[in-house]
mmCIF file of C-alpha atoms in Angstrom:
data_model
loop_
_atom_site.group_PDB
_atom_site.id
_atom_site.type_symbol
_atom_site.label_atom_id
_atom_site.label_comp_id
_atom_site.label_asym_id
_atom_site.label_seq_id
_atom_site.Cartn_x
_atom_site.Cartn_y
_atom_site.Cartn_z
ATOM 1 C CA MET L 1 17.243 3.358 10.819
ATOM 2 C CA THR L 2 16.963 3.862 14.519
ATOM 3 C CA MET L 3 17.753 0.753 16.455
ATOM 4 C CA ASN L 4 14.377 0.135 18.150
ATOM 5 C CA LYS L 5 11.945 1.638 15.675
ATOM 6 C CA SER L 6 8.994 -0.809 15.368
ATOM 7 C CA ALA L 7 8.610 -2.223 11.856
ATOM 8 C CA ILE L 8 5.562 -4.354 12.604
ATOM 9 C CA GLN L 9 3.189 -4.186 15.489
ATOM 10 C CA PHE L 10 0.213 -6.464 16.019
ATOM 11 C CA SER L 11 -2.161 -5.424 18.852
ATOM 12 C CA ASP L 12 -4.770 -8.027 19.933
ATOM 13 C CA VAL L 13 -5.235 -9.175 16.353
ATOM 14 C CA SER L 14 -7.849 -11.785 15.601
ATOM 15 C CA LEU L 15 -8.787 -13.366 12.227
ATOM 16 C CA SER L 16 -11.715 -15.578 11.579
ATOM 17 C CA TYR L 17 -13.767 -16.794 8.673
ATOM 18 C CA GLY L 18 -17.371 -17.968 8.081
ATOM 19 C CA THR L 19 -20.683 -17.229 9.755
ATOM 20 C CA SER L 20 -21.403 -17.222 13.434
ATOM 21 C CA ASP L 21 -22.780 -20.819 13.236
ATOM 22 C CA ASN L 22 -19.723 -22.071 11.412
ATOM 23 C CA ARG L 23 -16.908 -19.791 12.385
ATOM 24 C CA VAL L 24 -13.257 -20.765 12.037
ATOM 25 C CA GLU L 25 -10.874 -18.820 14.285
ATOM 26 C CA VAL L 26 -7.498 -18.588 12.654
ATOM 27 C CA LEU L 27 -5.816 -16.106 14.973
ATOM 28 C CA LYS L 28 -6.998 -15.347 18.495
ATOM 29 C CA GLY L 29 -5.928 -11.988 19.892
ATOM 30 C CA ILE L 30 -2.249 -12.100 19.191
ATOM 31 C CA SER L 31 0.145 -9.217 20.004
ATOM 32 C CA PHE L 32 3.797 -8.768 19.122
ATOM 33 C CA SER L 33 6.251 -6.179 17.856
ATOM 34 C CA ILE L 34 9.226 -6.592 15.533
ATOM 35 C CA ASN L 35 11.987 -4.020 15.380
ATOM 36 C CA ALA L 36 13.276 -2.353 12.270
ATOM 37 C CA ASP L 37 16.558 -4.291 12.201
ATOM 38 C CA GLU L 38 15.364 -7.645 13.549
ATOM 39 C CA ILE L 39 15.189 -11.047 11.909
ATOM 40 C CA VAL L 40 12.286 -13.011 13.358
ATOM 41 C CA SER L 41 11.076 -16.516 12.457
ATOM 42 C CA ILE L 42 7.437 -17.647 12.877
ATOM 43 C CA VAL L 43 7.150 -21.373 13.556
ATOM 44 C CA GLY L 44 4.344 -23.745 14.380
ATOM 45 C CA PRO L 45 2.391 -26.684 12.995
ATOM 46 C CA SER L 46 0.533 -26.508 9.668
ATOM 47 C CA GLY L 47 -2.747 -24.660 10.042
ATOM 48 C CA SER L 48 -1.602 -22.793 13.109
ATOM 49 C CA GLY L 49 -1.968 -19.348 11.541
ATOM 50 C CA LYS L 50 1.608 -18.563 10.440
ATOM 51 C CA THR L 51 0.884 -17.648 6.849
ATOM 52 C CA SER L 52 -2.083 -15.592 7.989
ATOM 53 C CA ILE L 53 0.324 -13.378 10.001
ATOM 54 C CA ILE L 54 2.255 -12.736 6.798
ATOM 55 C CA MET L 55 -0.900 -11.948 4.796
ATOM 56 C CA LEU L 56 -2.155 -9.572 7.495
ATOM 57 C CA ALA L 57 1.208 -7.761 7.766
ATOM 58 C CA ALA L 58 1.282 -7.340 3.965
ATOM 59 C CA GLY L 59 -2.208 -5.964 3.967
ATOM 60 C CA LEU L 60 -3.500 -8.855 1.824
ATOM 61 C CA GLU L 61 -5.945 -9.900 4.531
ATOM 62 C CA LYS L 62 -8.110 -7.790 6.874
ATOM 63 C CA THR L 63 -8.222 -8.370 10.661
ATOM 64 C CA SER L 64 -11.487 -9.438 12.236
ATOM 65 C CA SER L 65 -10.385 -7.315 15.259
ATOM 66 C CA GLY L 66 -7.360 -5.648 16.646
ATOM 67 C CA ALA L 67 -4.853 -3.271 15.014
ATOM 68 C CA ILE L 68 -1.752 -3.572 12.840
ATOM 69 C CA LYS L 69 0.916 -0.953 12.331
ATOM 70 C CA ILE L 70 3.575 -1.084 9.593
ATOM 71 C CA ASN L 71 6.455 1.404 10.187
ATOM 72 C CA ASN L 72 4.245 3.020 12.815
ATOM 73 C CA GLU L 73 1.382 3.608 10.309
ATOM 74 C CA ASP L 74 -1.907 1.990 11.312
ATOM 75 C CA ILE L 75 -3.003 -0.031 8.269
ATOM 76 C CA THR L 76 -5.962 -1.718 9.921
ATOM 77 C CA ASN L 77 -8.698 0.277 8.166
ATOM 78 C CA LEU L 78 -6.933 1.405 4.991
ATOM 79 C CA ASN L 79 -8.638 0.855 1.621
ATOM 80 C CA GLU L 80 -7.085 -1.320 -1.093
ATOM 81 C CA ASN L 81 -5.348 1.578 -2.872
ATOM 82 C CA ALA L 82 -3.740 2.808 0.374
ATOM 83 C CA LEU L 83 -2.714 -0.734 1.334
ATOM 84 C CA SER L 84 -1.176 -1.150 -2.113
ATOM 85 C CA ALA L 85 0.843 2.012 -1.613
ATOM 86 C CA VAL L 86 2.110 0.803 1.793
ATOM 87 C CA ARG L 87 3.223 -2.506 0.227
ATOM 88 C CA ARG L 88 5.030 -0.728 -2.599
ATOM 89 C CA GLN L 89 6.801 1.695 -0.386
ATOM 90 C CA HIS L 90 7.654 -0.427 2.692
ATOM 91 C CA VAL L 91 7.236 -4.130 2.095
ATOM 92 C CA GLY L 92 8.917 -6.875 0.016
ATOM 93 C CA ILE L 93 7.243 -10.252 -0.145
ATOM 94 C CA VAL L 94 8.730 -13.618 -0.962
ATOM 95 C CA PHE L 95 6.485 -16.678 -1.290
ATOM 96 C CA GLN L 96 7.233 -20.393 -1.468
ATOM 97 C CA SER L 97 6.038 -20.329 -5.113
ATOM 98 C CA PHE L 98 8.187 -17.986 -7.113
ATOM 99 C CA TYR L 99 5.351 -16.110 -9.006
ATOM 100 C CA LEU L 100 7.706 -14.931 -11.797
ATOM 101 C CA ILE L 101 6.056 -13.728 -15.008
ATOM 102 C CA PRO L 102 6.960 -16.538 -17.518
ATOM 103 C CA ASN L 103 7.421 -14.373 -20.610
ATOM 104 C CA LEU L 104 9.741 -11.846 -18.883
ATOM 105 C CA THR L 105 13.509 -12.357 -18.323
ATOM 106 C CA ALA L 106 15.027 -12.437 -14.881
ATOM 107 C CA LEU L 107 15.974 -8.744 -15.293
ATOM 108 C CA GLU L 108 12.511 -7.769 -16.517
ATOM 109 C CA ASN L 109 10.865 -9.545 -13.614
ATOM 110 C CA VAL L 110 13.004 -7.470 -11.103
ATOM 111 C CA LEU L 111 12.505 -4.232 -13.056
ATOM 112 C CA LEU L 112 8.738 -4.731 -12.997
ATOM 113 C CA SER L 113 8.829 -4.232 -9.234
ATOM 114 C CA LEU L 114 10.630 -0.885 -9.721
ATOM 115 C CA GLU L 115 8.169 0.241 -12.335
ATOM 116 C CA ALA L 116 5.289 -0.508 -9.969
ATOM 117 C CA ASN L 117 6.853 2.234 -7.802
ATOM 118 C CA GLN L 118 7.275 4.466 -10.841
ATOM 119 C CA LYS L 119 11.096 4.154 -10.709
ATOM 120 C CA TYR L 120 12.587 3.867 -14.196
ATOM 121 C CA ASN L 121 16.024 3.621 -15.819
ATOM 122 C CA LYS L 122 17.225 1.576 -12.887
ATOM 123 C CA ASP L 123 18.596 -1.342 -14.980
ATOM 124 C CA GLU L 124 22.045 -0.985 -13.375
ATOM 125 C CA GLU L 125 20.647 -1.419 -9.848
ATOM 126 C CA ALA L 126 18.709 -4.504 -10.818
ATOM 127 C CA ILE L 127 21.707 -6.039 -12.627
ATOM 128 C CA SER L 128 23.889 -5.239 -9.645
ATOM 129 C CA LEU L 129 21.485 -7.036 -7.297
ATOM 130 C CA LEU L 130 21.101 -9.994 -9.562
ATOM 131 C CA THR L 131 24.920 -10.199 -9.821
ATOM 132 C CA GLU L 132 25.202 -10.061 -6.004
ATOM 133 C CA PHE L 133 22.869 -13.049 -5.961
ATOM 134 C CA GLY L 134 25.107 -14.970 -8.414
ATOM 135 C CA LEU L 135 22.854 -14.496 -11.456
ATOM 136 C CA ALA L 136 25.013 -12.230 -13.672
ATOM 137 C CA HIS L 137 24.983 -14.905 -16.363
ATOM 138 C CA ARG L 138 21.199 -15.400 -16.100
ATOM 139 C CA ILE L 139 19.746 -11.916 -16.362
ATOM 140 C CA HIS L 140 18.401 -12.411 -19.906
ATOM 141 C CA HIS L 141 17.011 -15.890 -19.240
ATOM 142 C CA LEU L 142 13.307 -16.660 -18.919
ATOM 143 C CA PRO L 143 12.050 -18.375 -15.732
ATOM 144 C CA SER L 144 11.640 -21.718 -17.654
ATOM 145 C CA GLU L 145 15.345 -21.602 -18.351
ATOM 146 C CA LEU L 146 16.324 -21.198 -14.645
ATOM 147 C CA SER L 147 16.604 -23.803 -11.909
ATOM 148 C CA GLY L 148 14.305 -23.584 -8.889
ATOM 149 C CA GLY L 149 16.999 -22.005 -6.777
ATOM 150 C CA GLU L 150 17.707 -19.427 -9.468
ATOM 151 C CA GLN L 151 14.033 -18.612 -9.867
ATOM 152 C CA GLN L 152 13.773 -18.067 -6.068
ATOM 153 C CA ARG L 153 16.822 -15.790 -6.141
ATOM 154 C CA VAL L 154 15.166 -13.674 -8.874
ATOM 155 C CA ALA L 155 11.943 -13.540 -6.713
ATOM 156 C CA ILE L 156 14.063 -12.348 -3.710
ATOM 157 C CA ALA L 157 15.846 -9.780 -5.835
ATOM 158 C CA ARG L 158 12.443 -8.537 -6.987
ATOM 159 C CA ALA L 159 11.360 -8.230 -3.384
ATOM 160 C CA LEU L 160 14.512 -6.351 -2.383
ATOM 161 C CA ILE L 161 14.998 -3.992 -5.281
ATOM 162 C CA ASN L 162 12.797 -1.252 -3.826
ATOM 163 C CA LYS L 163 14.856 -1.317 -0.664
ATOM 164 C CA PRO L 164 11.811 -2.106 1.581
ATOM 165 C CA ALA L 165 11.989 -1.586 5.298
ATOM 166 C CA ILE L 166 10.306 -4.990 5.831
ATOM 167 C CA ILE L 167 10.780 -8.410 4.126
ATOM 168 C CA LEU L 168 8.006 -10.940 4.568
ATOM 169 C CA ALA L 169 9.049 -14.454 3.580
ATOM 170 C CA ASP L 170 6.588 -17.401 3.687
ATOM 171 C CA GLU L 171 8.442 -20.713 3.427
ATOM 172 C CA PRO L 172 10.832 -19.241 0.832
ATOM 173 C CA THR L 173 12.921 -22.427 0.738
ATOM 174 C CA GLY L 174 9.994 -24.886 0.690
ATOM 175 C CA ASN L 175 10.553 -25.862 -2.999
ATOM 176 C CA LEU L 176 14.359 -26.019 -2.852
ATOM 177 C CA ASP L 177 16.844 -28.745 -1.975
ATOM 178 C CA GLU L 178 18.873 -28.456 1.289
ATOM 179 C CA THR L 179 22.091 -27.022 -0.178
ATOM 180 C CA THR L 180 20.355 -24.493 -2.380
ATOM 181 C CA SER L 181 18.122 -23.513 0.568
ATOM 182 C CA LYS L 182 21.073 -22.784 2.856
ATOM 183 C CA ASN L 183 22.923 -20.766 0.243
ATOM 184 C CA MET L 184 19.879 -18.738 -0.559
ATOM 185 C CA MET L 185 18.928 -18.028 2.980
ATOM 186 C CA GLN L 186 22.502 -16.908 3.739
ATOM 187 C CA LEU L 187 22.177 -14.389 0.906
ATOM 188 C CA LEU L 188 18.949 -13.162 2.374
ATOM 189 C CA PHE L 189 20.296 -12.938 5.949
ATOM 190 C CA ASP L 190 23.395 -11.135 4.798
ATOM 191 C CA TYR L 191 21.426 -8.627 2.775
ATOM 192 C CA THR L 192 18.879 -7.832 5.477
ATOM 193 C CA ARG L 193 21.609 -7.473 8.143
ATOM 194 C CA ALA L 194 23.614 -5.165 5.930
ATOM 195 C CA GLN L 195 20.583 -3.023 5.095
ATOM 196 C CA GLN L 196 19.208 -3.194 8.680
ATOM 197 C CA THR L 197 15.955 -4.407 7.303
ATOM 198 C CA ALA L 198 13.341 -6.271 9.260
ATOM 199 C CA LEU L 199 12.885 -9.884 8.122
ATOM 200 C CA VAL L 200 9.942 -12.010 9.084
ATOM 201 C CA LEU L 201 10.414 -15.643 8.106
ATOM 202 C CA VAL L 202 7.708 -18.333 8.204
ATOM 203 C CA THR L 203 9.465 -21.640 8.200
ATOM 204 C CA HIS L 204 9.165 -25.346 9.165
ATOM 205 C CA ASP L 205 12.958 -25.594 9.209
ATOM 206 C CA ASN L 206 14.111 -25.555 12.853
ATOM 207 C CA ASP L 207 17.740 -25.010 11.980
ATOM 208 C CA LEU L 208 16.739 -21.915 9.873
ATOM 209 C CA ALA L 209 14.572 -20.572 12.697
ATOM 210 C CA GLN L 210 17.432 -20.892 15.128
ATOM 211 C CA GLN L 211 19.561 -18.562 12.932
ATOM 212 C CA CYS L 212 17.094 -15.725 13.503
ATOM 213 C CA ASP L 213 17.330 -13.160 16.293
ATOM 214 C CA ARG L 214 14.009 -14.310 17.787
ATOM 215 C CA ILE L 215 11.422 -17.094 17.319
ATOM 216 C CA ILE L 216 7.656 -16.541 17.621
ATOM 217 C CA GLU L 217 5.847 -19.849 17.983
ATOM 218 C CA ILE L 218 2.247 -20.085 16.967
ATOM 219 C CA LYS L 219 -0.119 -22.902 17.992
ATOM 220 C CA ASP L 220 -3.897 -23.026 17.411
ATOM 221 C CA GLY L 221 -3.937 -19.344 16.506
ATOM 222 C CA THR L 222 -2.135 -18.023 19.584
ATOM 223 C CA ILE L 223 1.440 -17.234 20.477
ATOM 224 C CA VAL L 224 2.950 -19.934 22.720
#
């Protein structure tokens, strides 16, 4: 990837809900750009609009106004099918809740992401990534047989297996203890730096935010 290619670009983006009499403004005309090899944290108090930025960048929410580009493609007015294609091709998403499918093994959960992109017979790639994340002995275990940290590592492997250009992570360590959290984030940082992938990390953890290349602070729906 070229060094300063823009992975995500928000231009005067606003998001609001409700009717004109009872309108809630979540984001108020925010603009920023994130480069293709940059790790950026988004911080701010609860309710400030951090998660909404992730949802908009993933095409899971629609802007009220303004424009969003992902890998220089304007996604602002794309329909659901086109947005789904952009997500599959360019974006990996990691949530605080793991969202693993309970009756599938760790390996099957990761392979499901490949199959969504019509990539088959990639078991070796999935096993290799799970092994890199310290889960070689867990690949045939169901989520209920894994610890929280192990489940989150499976969720991250699922997000990374398609080699997305952009990783969006919303409080990915929120359900983990401090040691597990540090180990897992180091894995994620190492991987994204090695792959020159953009990582956008929503976090309440100031120490974690400080490890990123840049911090975007949100307060009351605007960038501080």
